Amino acid sequence: MDAFFASVEQRDNPELRGKPVLVGGSPKGRGVVAAASYESRVFGCRSAMPMRTAVRLCPHAEIVRPRFSRYREVSSQVMSIFRDVSPLVEPLSVDEAFIDVSHRVREGAMPAELGQWIRERVTRETELTVSCGVATSKSVAKIASDQDKPDGLTVVAPGTEAAFLAPLSISDLWGVGPKTAERLRGAGIETVGDLSERPLTWLIDRFGSRGEWFWKLARGLDDRDVSVERETKSISSETTFAEDVGSESRLSAVAAEQAGSVAKRLVEQGFRARTVQIKLRLSDFTTFTRQRTLSSPTSDAATIERTALSLLREQLSPVRKFRLIGVGVLGLEQRPVASQLSMFDESGAPAVEPPQSTARRERQRVVDDAVRELNEKFGGDIVHFGADASSPRESP
């Protein structure tokens, strides 16, 4: 998808159309650009750039806070269109996917026509544009999809992969990040073609097993299948503060809200989690995680919040301030349709009065369902669980 978050915002709000739009956090703090519209890119703005820098480059840009629930909703619509082309769809992210159309080609369909059909249908049904790369491998198709944005179609015919890749910048190669690109350029390698001419042993000596991977990709060699089943291993929510925070009440309030968001996504995706984790980054950028495994898997918002807050409190001290906090869950498993009642509650504590505990859990489920329905109806996370009474929230 082309500038997905920004394009959705421009579509949903006609006043933003044709204007430079930056989706992300506030420029007054540590906000980062999540997406930059093409109108803002001509000024040098791009995703992952500090919002403060982007605003300096394009002072008249419209800044929009992200609406991730809305983007997931539109993504589901787009992915459904992809699956009408082929059931073999592997999402890479909310706005990008691989589609294996080999069986359609064997049946006589032309790859370029399939790409054009996808583009036309996505635009017709969503009013958004998508750029397609068509090739015999995942890595070449991915690179091709970036060559003619926005609303582009690039076809790399079988046997021409190496020639297509050769003139491209080394940073275009999949897996070559800024630091690796810097090392390669230091060795005189500027293009993918330059890399393909180096001996395999040279690359392995410098990059180990990754060297062989780069060597193959530079020649267009990639035999990985499109993987339809991509296992979800974790779900998390993070917040970076505009200023370092040491207040227990404020940190607890944010963690509680994050726990509610994580629990909501667990339920939406049909999972329960065995482990709750918090992620913390200190003011000096030291980053660490702490986690706790529950006695039984859960998707209960109150249990996740209670565990996260307990982990958080263990890391607080008068001299510590944090620039980032996150709550996540690990050890995911599909939630069964029905489960046997346990003599322990979901946090592992004994249920001293089973009938009362059962009723409490049922009331909690009713509350969880009501919160989800309100948030789905009105968008975003307008309703969430408060912190424990022992940790009152600060006024906003």
mmCIF file of C-alpha atoms in Angstrom:
data_model
loop_
_atom_site.group_PDB
_atom_site.id
_atom_site.type_symbol
_atom_site.label_atom_id
_atom_site.label_comp_id
_atom_site.label_asym_id
_atom_site.label_seq_id
_atom_site.Cartn_x
_atom_site.Cartn_y
_atom_site.Cartn_z
ATOM 1 C CA MET A 1 0.000 0.000 0.000
ATOM 2 C CA ASP A 2 1.168 3.525 -0.775
ATOM 3 C CA ALA A 3 1.852 5.729 2.296
ATOM 4 C CA PHE A 4 -0.847 3.644 3.947
ATOM 5 C CA PHE A 5 -1.550 5.455 7.236
ATOM 6 C CA ALA A 6 -1.376 8.901 5.630
ATOM 7 C CA SER A 7 -3.486 7.791 2.655
ATOM 8 C CA VAL A 8 -6.209 6.450 4.965
ATOM 9 C CA GLU A 9 -6.264 9.764 6.829
ATOM 10 C CA GLN A 10 -6.513 11.735 3.583
ATOM 11 C CA ARG A 11 -9.296 9.488 2.346
ATOM 12 C CA ASP A 12 -11.287 9.725 5.577
ATOM 13 C CA ASN A 13 -10.797 13.492 5.885
ATOM 14 C CA PRO A 14 -11.224 15.290 2.540
ATOM 15 C CA GLU A 15 -9.692 18.463 4.021
ATOM 16 C CA LEU A 16 -6.318 16.673 4.113
ATOM 17 C CA ARG A 17 -6.331 15.646 0.465
ATOM 18 C CA GLY A 18 -3.562 17.207 -1.579
ATOM 19 C CA LYS A 19 -1.835 18.507 1.541
ATOM 20 C CA PRO A 20 1.386 17.272 3.163
ATOM 21 C CA VAL A 21 0.355 14.946 5.989
ATOM 22 C CA LEU A 22 2.496 13.458 8.741
ATOM 23 C CA VAL A 23 1.017 10.674 10.865
ATOM 24 C CA GLY A 24 2.745 10.239 14.216
ATOM 25 C CA GLY A 25 3.538 11.772 17.577
ATOM 26 C CA SER A 26 3.929 15.359 18.660
ATOM 27 C CA PRO A 27 6.931 17.371 17.420
ATOM 28 C CA LYS A 28 7.187 18.938 20.870
ATOM 29 C CA GLY A 29 8.524 15.725 22.346
ATOM 30 C CA ARG A 30 9.991 12.497 20.972
ATOM 31 C CA GLY A 31 7.255 11.834 18.442
ATOM 32 C CA VAL A 32 8.210 9.811 15.383
ATOM 33 C CA VAL A 33 6.706 9.870 11.882
ATOM 34 C CA ALA A 34 4.710 6.676 11.342
ATOM 35 C CA ALA A 35 3.784 7.626 7.772
ATOM 36 C CA ALA A 36 4.425 10.567 5.463
ATOM 37 C CA SER A 37 2.130 11.428 2.568
ATOM 38 C CA TYR A 38 3.701 11.837 -0.849
ATOM 39 C CA GLU A 39 3.028 15.573 -0.654
ATOM 40 C CA SER A 40 5.319 15.726 2.395
ATOM 41 C CA ARG A 41 7.986 13.443 0.930
ATOM 42 C CA VAL A 42 8.988 16.035 -1.651
ATOM 43 C CA PHE A 43 10.283 18.073 1.308
ATOM 44 C CA GLY A 44 12.399 15.150 2.537
ATOM 45 C CA CYS A 45 9.979 13.780 5.142
ATOM 46 C CA ARG A 46 9.852 10.016 5.612
ATOM 47 C CA SER A 47 8.649 7.399 8.054
ATOM 48 C CA ALA A 48 10.726 6.660 11.185
ATOM 49 C CA MET A 49 12.042 10.247 11.133
ATOM 50 C CA PRO A 50 11.724 12.296 14.341
ATOM 51 C CA MET A 51 8.573 14.393 13.989
ATOM 52 C CA ARG A 52 10.523 17.451 15.065
ATOM 53 C CA THR A 53 12.853 16.997 12.069
ATOM 54 C CA ALA A 54 9.952 16.395 9.675
ATOM 55 C CA VAL A 55 8.201 19.587 10.805
ATOM 56 C CA ARG A 56 11.389 21.534 10.327
ATOM 57 C CA LEU A 57 11.587 20.249 6.741
ATOM 58 C CA CYS A 58 7.887 20.850 6.079
ATOM 59 C CA PRO A 59 6.509 23.448 8.537
ATOM 60 C CA HIS A 60 3.083 23.587 6.894
ATOM 61 C CA ALA A 61 2.452 19.831 7.162
ATOM 62 C CA GLU A 62 -0.727 18.611 8.830
ATOM 63 C CA ILE A 63 0.115 16.376 11.823
ATOM 64 C CA VAL A 64 -2.368 13.580 12.543
ATOM 65 C CA ARG A 65 -2.326 11.200 15.480
ATOM 66 C CA PRO A 66 -2.321 7.524 14.394
ATOM 67 C CA ARG A 67 -5.551 5.514 14.470
ATOM 68 C CA PHE A 68 -4.205 1.971 14.442
ATOM 69 C CA SER A 69 -7.582 0.305 14.906
ATOM 70 C CA ARG A 70 -8.763 2.083 11.744
ATOM 71 C CA TYR A 71 -5.678 0.997 9.814
ATOM 72 C CA ARG A 72 -6.193 -2.627 10.876
ATOM 73 C CA GLU A 73 -9.798 -2.418 9.700
ATOM 74 C CA VAL A 74 -8.805 -1.144 6.248
ATOM 75 C CA SER A 75 -5.963 -3.669 6.100
ATOM 76 C CA SER A 76 -8.431 -6.517 6.604
ATOM 77 C CA GLN A 77 -10.445 -5.237 3.647
ATOM 78 C CA VAL A 78 -7.348 -5.089 1.438
ATOM 79 C CA MET A 79 -6.115 -8.531 2.495
ATOM 80 C CA SER A 80 -9.551 -9.934 1.645
ATOM 81 C CA ILE A 81 -9.128 -8.610 -1.890
ATOM 82 C CA PHE A 82 -5.707 -10.256 -2.094
ATOM 83 C CA ARG A 83 -7.219 -13.592 -1.050
ATOM 84 C CA ASP A 84 -9.725 -13.346 -3.882
ATOM 85 C CA VAL A 85 -6.723 -13.555 -6.220
ATOM 86 C CA SER A 86 -5.094 -16.456 -4.388
ATOM 87 C CA PRO A 87 -5.522 -18.169 -1.012
ATOM 88 C CA LEU A 88 -1.729 -18.086 -0.639
ATOM 89 C CA VAL A 89 -1.306 -14.696 1.034
ATOM 90 C CA GLU A 90 1.479 -13.945 3.520
ATOM 91 C CA PRO A 91 1.041 -10.573 5.257
ATOM 92 C CA LEU A 92 4.354 -8.890 6.039
ATOM 93 C CA SER A 93 2.723 -6.067 7.946
ATOM 94 C CA VAL A 94 -0.565 -4.204 8.084
ATOM 95 C CA ASP A 95 0.080 -2.690 4.629
ATOM 96 C CA GLU A 96 2.165 -5.260 2.745
ATOM 97 C CA ALA A 97 1.821 -8.892 1.689
ATOM 98 C CA PHE A 98 3.170 -11.572 -0.607
ATOM 99 C CA ILE A 99 0.693 -13.314 -2.910
ATOM 100 C CA ASP A 100 1.635 -16.601 -4.615
ATOM 101 C CA VAL A 101 -0.199 -16.697 -7.968
ATOM 102 C CA SER A 102 1.777 -19.592 -9.464
ATOM 103 C CA HIS A 103 -1.334 -21.732 -9.900
ATOM 104 C CA ARG A 104 -3.131 -18.882 -11.707
ATOM 105 C CA VAL A 105 -0.193 -18.468 -14.079
ATOM 106 C CA ARG A 106 -0.153 -22.214 -14.798
ATOM 107 C CA GLU A 107 -3.841 -21.921 -15.647
ATOM 108 C CA GLY A 108 -3.022 -19.269 -18.257
ATOM 109 C CA ALA A 109 -3.329 -15.964 -16.363
ATOM 110 C CA MET A 110 -0.720 -13.318 -17.170
ATOM 111 C CA PRO A 111 1.172 -12.059 -14.093
ATOM 112 C CA ALA A 112 0.992 -8.415 -15.202
ATOM 113 C CA GLU A 113 -2.768 -8.697 -15.675
ATOM 114 C CA LEU A 114 -3.172 -10.111 -12.164
ATOM 115 C CA GLY A 115 -1.157 -7.209 -10.756
ATOM 116 C CA GLN A 116 -3.249 -4.715 -12.692
ATOM 117 C CA TRP A 117 -6.475 -6.371 -11.482
ATOM 118 C CA ILE A 118 -5.312 -6.076 -7.877
ATOM 119 C CA ARG A 119 -4.480 -2.398 -8.270
ATOM 120 C CA GLU A 120 -7.778 -1.557 -9.930
ATOM 121 C CA ARG A 121 -9.922 -3.431 -7.428
ATOM 122 C CA VAL A 122 -8.125 -2.037 -4.367
ATOM 123 C CA THR A 123 -8.591 1.494 -5.693
ATOM 124 C CA ARG A 124 -12.227 0.896 -6.641
ATOM 125 C CA GLU A 125 -13.219 -0.593 -3.285
ATOM 126 C CA THR A 126 -11.019 1.394 -0.872
ATOM 127 C CA GLU A 127 -10.163 4.630 -2.738
ATOM 128 C CA LEU A 128 -6.514 3.866 -1.920
ATOM 129 C CA THR A 129 -3.616 2.926 -4.172
ATOM 130 C CA VAL A 130 -1.328 -0.067 -4.064
ATOM 131 C CA SER A 131 1.946 -0.709 -5.883
ATOM 132 C CA CYS A 132 2.660 -4.239 -7.124
ATOM 133 C CA GLY A 133 5.920 -5.995 -7.823
ATOM 134 C CA VAL A 134 5.668 -9.181 -9.899
ATOM 135 C CA ALA A 135 8.588 -11.620 -9.923
ATOM 136 C CA THR A 136 9.577 -15.255 -9.506
ATOM 137 C CA SER A 137 10.750 -14.808 -5.895
ATOM 138 C CA LYS A 138 9.693 -12.986 -2.754
ATOM 139 C CA SER A 139 12.774 -10.787 -2.434
ATOM 140 C CA VAL A 140 12.704 -9.574 -6.051
ATOM 141 C CA ALA A 141 8.943 -8.974 -5.925
ATOM 142 C CA LYS A 142 9.342 -6.912 -2.757
ATOM 143 C CA ILE A 143 12.064 -4.757 -4.284
ATOM 144 C CA ALA A 144 10.061 -4.397 -7.499
ATOM 145 C CA SER A 145 7.021 -3.135 -5.580
ATOM 146 C CA ASP A 146 9.048 -0.113 -4.432
ATOM 147 C CA GLN A 147 10.321 0.906 -7.857
ATOM 148 C CA ASP A 148 7.291 2.735 -9.248
ATOM 149 C CA LYS A 149 5.434 4.194 -6.276
ATOM 150 C CA PRO A 150 2.767 5.362 -5.901
ATOM 151 C CA ASP A 151 0.198 3.304 -7.811
ATOM 152 C CA GLY A 152 2.874 1.416 -9.730
ATOM 153 C CA LEU A 153 3.281 -1.963 -11.387
ATOM 154 C CA THR A 154 6.741 -3.426 -12.005
ATOM 155 C CA VAL A 155 7.150 -6.838 -13.653
ATOM 156 C CA VAL A 156 10.485 -8.656 -13.561
ATOM 157 C CA ALA A 157 10.400 -11.399 -16.182
ATOM 158 C CA PRO A 158 11.898 -14.825 -15.380
ATOM 159 C CA GLY A 159 15.619 -14.879 -16.104
ATOM 160 C CA THR A 160 16.065 -11.108 -15.802
ATOM 161 C CA GLU A 161 16.285 -10.909 -12.012
ATOM 162 C CA ALA A 162 20.040 -10.263 -11.781
ATOM 163 C CA ALA A 163 19.914 -7.627 -14.518
ATOM 164 C CA PHE A 164 16.997 -5.880 -12.783
ATOM 165 C CA LEU A 165 18.811 -5.823 -9.445
ATOM 166 C CA ALA A 166 22.303 -4.889 -10.667
ATOM 167 C CA PRO A 167 21.911 -1.071 -10.956
ATOM 168 C CA LEU A 168 19.978 -0.666 -7.704
ATOM 169 C CA SER A 169 21.539 0.835 -4.590
ATOM 170 C CA ILE A 170 22.955 -1.688 -2.156
ATOM 171 C CA SER A 171 20.544 -0.350 0.487
ATOM 172 C CA ASP A 172 17.629 -1.608 -1.656
ATOM 173 C CA LEU A 173 18.633 -5.199 -0.986
ATOM 174 C CA TRP A 174 16.430 -6.932 1.567
ATOM 175 C CA GLY A 175 18.132 -7.197 4.943
ATOM 176 C CA VAL A 176 20.792 -4.559 4.273
ATOM 177 C CA GLY A 177 20.277 -1.923 6.950
ATOM 178 C CA PRO A 178 22.107 1.404 7.348
ATOM 179 C CA LYS A 179 25.070 -0.051 9.246
ATOM 180 C CA THR A 180 25.555 -2.963 6.823
ATOM 181 C CA ALA A 181 25.216 -0.609 3.867
ATOM 182 C CA GLU A 182 27.884 1.631 5.390
ATOM 183 C CA ARG A 183 30.261 -1.339 5.755
ATOM 184 C CA LEU A 184 29.641 -2.442 2.184
ATOM 185 C CA ARG A 185 30.168 1.047 0.800
ATOM 186 C CA GLY A 186 33.374 1.258 2.780
ATOM 187 C CA ALA A 187 34.507 -1.763 0.779
ATOM 188 C CA GLY A 188 33.619 -0.088 -2.522
ATOM 189 C CA ILE A 189 30.223 -1.747 -2.981
ATOM 190 C CA GLU A 190 27.619 0.803 -4.037
ATOM 191 C CA THR A 191 25.151 -1.256 -6.086
ATOM 192 C CA VAL A 192 23.613 -4.715 -5.933
ATOM 193 C CA GLY A 193 25.625 -5.525 -9.050
ATOM 194 C CA ASP A 194 28.841 -4.636 -7.230
ATOM 195 C CA LEU A 195 27.874 -7.046 -4.462
ATOM 196 C CA SER A 196 27.042 -9.884 -6.870
ATOM 197 C CA GLU A 197 30.552 -9.673 -8.329
ATOM 198 C CA ARG A 198 32.253 -10.300 -4.995
ATOM 199 C CA PRO A 199 33.270 -13.897 -4.222
ATOM 200 C CA LEU A 200 31.024 -15.784 -1.840
ATOM 201 C CA THR A 201 33.979 -16.444 0.483
ATOM 202 C CA TRP A 202 34.639 -12.708 0.761
ATOM 203 C CA LEU A 203 31.112 -12.074 1.986
ATOM 204 C CA ILE A 204 31.087 -15.023 4.386
ATOM 205 C CA ASP A 205 34.382 -13.887 5.917
ATOM 206 C CA ARG A 206 32.858 -10.502 6.704
ATOM 207 C CA PHE A 207 29.213 -11.271 7.434
ATOM 208 C CA GLY A 208 29.085 -14.974 8.309
ATOM 209 C CA SER A 209 25.893 -16.767 7.268
ATOM 210 C CA ARG A 210 24.321 -13.438 6.304
ATOM 211 C CA GLY A 211 27.031 -13.077 3.679
ATOM 212 C CA GLU A 212 25.734 -16.105 1.789
ATOM 213 C CA TRP A 213 22.200 -14.733 2.066
ATOM 214 C CA PHE A 214 23.284 -11.374 0.564
ATOM 215 C CA TRP A 215 25.213 -13.168 -2.195
ATOM 216 C CA LYS A 216 22.119 -15.147 -3.219
ATOM 217 C CA LEU A 217 19.728 -12.208 -3.073
ATOM 218 C CA ALA A 218 22.071 -10.089 -5.204
ATOM 219 C CA ARG A 219 21.670 -12.720 -7.940
ATOM 220 C CA GLY A 220 17.909 -12.945 -7.552
ATOM 221 C CA LEU A 221 18.118 -16.390 -5.908
ATOM 222 C CA ASP A 222 15.379 -16.851 -3.323
ATOM 223 C CA ASP A 223 13.432 -20.114 -3.126
ATOM 224 C CA ARG A 224 11.374 -19.348 -0.010
ATOM 225 C CA ASP A 225 7.702 -20.248 -0.250
ATOM 226 C CA VAL A 226 4.878 -17.884 0.578
ATOM 227 C CA SER A 227 3.913 -18.880 4.107
ATOM 228 C CA VAL A 228 0.169 -18.641 4.683
ATOM 229 C CA GLU A 229 0.330 -19.552 8.360
ATOM 230 C CA ARG A 230 2.422 -16.977 10.181
ATOM 231 C CA GLU A 231 2.485 -17.739 13.887
ATOM 232 C CA THR A 232 1.760 -14.819 16.155
ATOM 233 C CA LYS A 233 4.319 -15.054 18.956
ATOM 234 C CA SER A 234 3.532 -11.972 20.973
ATOM 235 C CA ILE A 235 1.262 -8.944 21.295
ATOM 236 C CA SER A 236 2.439 -5.694 22.841
ATOM 237 C CA SER A 237 1.804 -1.985 23.258
ATOM 238 C CA GLU A 238 4.501 0.649 23.870
ATOM 239 C CA THR A 239 4.583 4.340 24.713
ATOM 240 C CA THR A 240 7.535 6.738 24.376
ATOM 241 C CA PHE A 241 7.195 9.764 26.633
ATOM 242 C CA ALA A 242 7.849 13.320 25.525
ATOM 243 C CA GLU A 243 9.809 13.781 28.755
ATOM 244 C CA ASP A 244 11.335 11.179 31.075
ATOM 245 C CA VAL A 245 8.818 9.993 33.692
ATOM 246 C CA GLY A 246 9.470 8.800 37.231
ATOM 247 C CA SER A 247 5.969 9.162 38.686
ATOM 248 C CA GLU A 248 4.577 5.801 39.771
ATOM 249 C CA SER A 249 0.985 6.921 39.301
ATOM 250 C CA ARG A 250 1.577 8.099 35.748
ATOM 251 C CA LEU A 251 3.605 5.027 34.761
ATOM 252 C CA SER A 252 0.954 2.783 36.286
ATOM 253 C CA ALA A 253 -1.817 4.587 34.431
ATOM 254 C CA VAL A 254 -0.047 4.130 31.100
ATOM 255 C CA ALA A 255 0.735 0.476 31.831
ATOM 256 C CA ALA A 256 -2.896 -0.153 32.782
ATOM 257 C CA GLU A 257 -4.101 1.348 29.507
ATOM 258 C CA GLN A 258 -1.573 -0.709 27.554
ATOM 259 C CA ALA A 259 -2.673 -3.884 29.326
ATOM 260 C CA GLY A 260 -6.266 -3.202 28.310
ATOM 261 C CA SER A 261 -5.222 -2.674 24.693
ATOM 262 C CA VAL A 262 -3.203 -5.910 24.670
ATOM 263 C CA ALA A 263 -6.090 -7.856 26.195
ATOM 264 C CA LYS A 264 -8.472 -6.475 23.578
ATOM 265 C CA ARG A 265 -6.195 -7.639 20.765
ATOM 266 C CA LEU A 266 -5.833 -11.058 22.386
ATOM 267 C CA VAL A 267 -9.594 -11.503 22.347
ATOM 268 C CA GLU A 268 -9.957 -10.125 18.813
ATOM 269 C CA GLN A 269 -7.355 -12.587 17.509
ATOM 270 C CA GLY A 270 -8.672 -15.530 19.528
ATOM 271 C CA PHE A 271 -5.610 -16.007 21.756
ATOM 272 C CA ARG A 272 -4.758 -16.492 25.400
ATOM 273 C CA ALA A 273 -1.282 -15.782 26.786
ATOM 274 C CA ARG A 274 0.826 -17.580 29.354
ATOM 275 C CA THR A 275 3.352 -14.821 30.060
ATOM 276 C CA VAL A 276 3.013 -11.103 30.783
ATOM 277 C CA GLN A 277 6.008 -8.879 30.067
ATOM 278 C CA ILE A 278 6.905 -5.246 30.625
ATOM 279 C CA LYS A 279 9.526 -3.362 28.628
ATOM 280 C CA LEU A 280 11.297 -0.364 30.129
ATOM 281 C CA ARG A 281 13.805 2.120 28.741
ATOM 282 C CA LEU A 282 15.676 4.410 31.099
ATOM 283 C CA SER A 283 16.631 7.995 30.393
ATOM 284 C CA ASP A 284 20.120 6.829 29.349
ATOM 285 C CA PHE A 285 18.516 4.481 26.747
ATOM 286 C CA THR A 286 19.249 1.332 28.772
ATOM 287 C CA THR A 287 16.442 -1.048 27.791
ATOM 288 C CA PHE A 288 15.334 -4.191 29.613
ATOM 289 C CA THR A 289 12.320 -6.468 30.035
ATOM 290 C CA ARG A 290 10.790 -8.303 32.973
ATOM 291 C CA GLN A 291 8.212 -11.051 32.670
ATOM 292 C CA ARG A 292 6.070 -13.416 34.703
ATOM 293 C CA THR A 293 4.489 -16.685 33.618
ATOM 294 C CA LEU A 294 0.949 -17.267 34.838
ATOM 295 C CA SER A 295 -0.352 -20.549 36.221
ATOM 296 C CA SER A 296 -2.827 -20.731 33.329
ATOM 297 C CA PRO A 297 -3.170 -18.850 30.021
ATOM 298 C CA THR A 298 -5.472 -15.827 30.005
ATOM 299 C CA SER A 299 -6.972 -13.067 27.890
ATOM 300 C CA ASP A 300 -8.431 -11.327 30.934
ATOM 301 C CA ALA A 301 -7.648 -7.604 30.977
ATOM 302 C CA ALA A 302 -7.664 -7.339 34.776
ATOM 303 C CA THR A 303 -5.207 -10.229 35.163
ATOM 304 C CA ILE A 304 -2.819 -8.806 32.568
ATOM 305 C CA GLU A 305 -3.028 -5.345 34.136
ATOM 306 C CA ARG A 306 -2.485 -6.637 37.672
ATOM 307 C CA THR A 307 0.569 -8.660 36.605
ATOM 308 C CA ALA A 308 2.055 -5.831 34.553
ATOM 309 C CA LEU A 309 1.660 -3.353 37.405
ATOM 310 C CA SER A 310 3.300 -5.781 39.815
ATOM 311 C CA LEU A 311 6.280 -6.163 37.480
ATOM 312 C CA LEU A 312 6.477 -2.407 37.027
ATOM 313 C CA ARG A 313 6.503 -1.620 40.738
ATOM 314 C CA GLU A 314 9.451 -3.959 41.258
ATOM 315 C CA GLN A 315 11.526 -1.739 38.925
ATOM 316 C CA LEU A 316 10.597 1.654 40.330
ATOM 317 C CA SER A 317 12.901 3.710 42.514
ATOM 318 C CA PRO A 318 13.162 7.401 43.425
ATOM 319 C CA VAL A 319 16.188 7.900 41.146
ATOM 320 C CA ARG A 320 14.880 6.091 38.084
ATOM 321 C CA LYS A 321 13.132 7.848 35.210
ATOM 322 C CA PHE A 322 11.805 6.188 32.088
ATOM 323 C CA ARG A 323 11.535 7.332 28.499
ATOM 324 C CA LEU A 324 9.593 4.268 27.309
ATOM 325 C CA ILE A 325 7.241 1.725 28.827
ATOM 326 C CA GLY A 326 5.544 -1.227 27.188
ATOM 327 C CA VAL A 327 3.264 -4.101 28.154
ATOM 328 C CA GLY A 328 3.189 -7.327 26.174
ATOM 329 C CA VAL A 329 2.156 -10.956 26.341
ATOM 330 C CA LEU A 330 4.010 -14.066 25.177
ATOM 331 C CA GLY A 331 3.348 -17.782 24.946
ATOM 332 C CA LEU A 332 0.184 -17.392 22.890
ATOM 333 C CA GLU A 333 -2.238 -20.216 22.264
ATOM 334 C CA GLN A 334 -5.622 -20.384 20.613
ATOM 335 C CA ARG A 335 -8.447 -19.711 23.029
ATOM 336 C CA PRO A 336 -10.818 -22.700 23.311
ATOM 337 C CA VAL A 337 -14.530 -22.215 22.820
ATOM 338 C CA ALA A 338 -15.182 -23.409 26.363
ATOM 339 C CA SER A 339 -12.871 -24.234 29.235
ATOM 340 C CA GLN A 340 -13.201 -26.093 32.510
ATOM 341 C CA LEU A 341 -13.395 -24.000 35.646
ATOM 342 C CA SER A 342 -10.231 -23.977 37.704
ATOM 343 C CA MET A 343 -9.792 -23.994 41.454
ATOM 344 C CA PHE A 344 -7.330 -21.118 40.883
ATOM 345 C CA ASP A 345 -8.059 -17.755 39.344
ATOM 346 C CA GLU A 346 -6.265 -16.703 36.156
ATOM 347 C CA SER A 347 -3.379 -15.081 38.055
ATOM 348 C CA GLY A 348 -2.647 -18.313 39.919
ATOM 349 C CA ALA A 349 -4.142 -17.258 43.254
ATOM 350 C CA PRO A 350 -6.321 -19.871 45.013
ATOM 351 C CA ALA A 351 -10.039 -19.284 44.681
ATOM 352 C CA VAL A 352 -10.904 -19.429 48.399
ATOM 353 C CA GLU A 353 -14.618 -19.048 47.691
ATOM 354 C CA PRO A 354 -15.215 -20.820 44.345
ATOM 355 C CA PRO A 355 -18.803 -19.670 43.763
ATOM 356 C CA GLN A 356 -17.909 -16.034 44.442
ATOM 357 C CA SER A 357 -14.777 -16.224 42.261
ATOM 358 C CA THR A 358 -16.744 -17.760 39.420
ATOM 359 C CA ALA A 359 -19.330 -15.003 39.625
ATOM 360 C CA ARG A 360 -16.570 -12.374 39.734
ATOM 361 C CA ARG A 361 -14.968 -13.809 36.607
ATOM 362 C CA GLU A 362 -18.331 -13.810 34.851
ATOM 363 C CA ARG A 363 -18.894 -10.162 35.788
ATOM 364 C CA GLN A 364 -15.416 -9.341 34.500
ATOM 365 C CA ARG A 365 -16.207 -11.022 31.176
ATOM 366 C CA VAL A 366 -19.383 -8.928 30.873
ATOM 367 C CA VAL A 367 -17.371 -5.753 31.550
ATOM 368 C CA ASP A 368 -14.674 -6.783 29.038
ATOM 369 C CA ASP A 369 -17.307 -7.388 26.366
ATOM 370 C CA ALA A 370 -18.977 -4.037 27.050
ATOM 371 C CA VAL A 371 -15.649 -2.182 26.817
ATOM 372 C CA ARG A 372 -14.791 -3.879 23.529
ATOM 373 C CA GLU A 373 -18.211 -3.098 22.049
ATOM 374 C CA LEU A 374 -17.936 0.594 22.964
ATOM 375 C CA ASN A 375 -14.424 0.892 21.562
ATOM 376 C CA GLU A 376 -15.408 -0.885 18.342
ATOM 377 C CA LYS A 377 -18.504 1.301 17.943
ATOM 378 C CA PHE A 378 -16.858 4.657 18.589
ATOM 379 C CA GLY A 379 -13.296 3.871 17.495
ATOM 380 C CA GLY A 380 -9.973 3.935 19.271
ATOM 381 C CA ASP A 381 -9.731 3.168 22.993
ATOM 382 C CA ILE A 382 -12.253 5.630 24.428
ATOM 383 C CA VAL A 383 -12.962 3.289 27.351
ATOM 384 C CA HIS A 384 -10.275 1.478 29.306
ATOM 385 C CA PHE A 385 -9.673 0.007 32.731
ATOM 386 C CA GLY A 386 -8.378 2.277 35.478
ATOM 387 C CA ALA A 387 -5.358 1.577 37.636
ATOM 388 C CA ASP A 388 -5.711 -0.197 40.972
ATOM 389 C CA ALA A 389 -7.159 1.949 43.773
ATOM 390 C CA SER A 390 -3.783 1.693 45.519
ATOM 391 C CA SER A 391 -2.178 3.511 42.581
ATOM 392 C CA PRO A 392 -4.480 6.445 41.760
ATOM 393 C CA ARG A 393 -4.091 8.053 38.361
ATOM 394 C CA GLU A 394 -2.795 11.552 37.998
ATOM 395 C CA SER A 395 -5.147 14.049 36.449
ATOM 396 C CA PRO A 396 -4.527 14.316 32.687
#
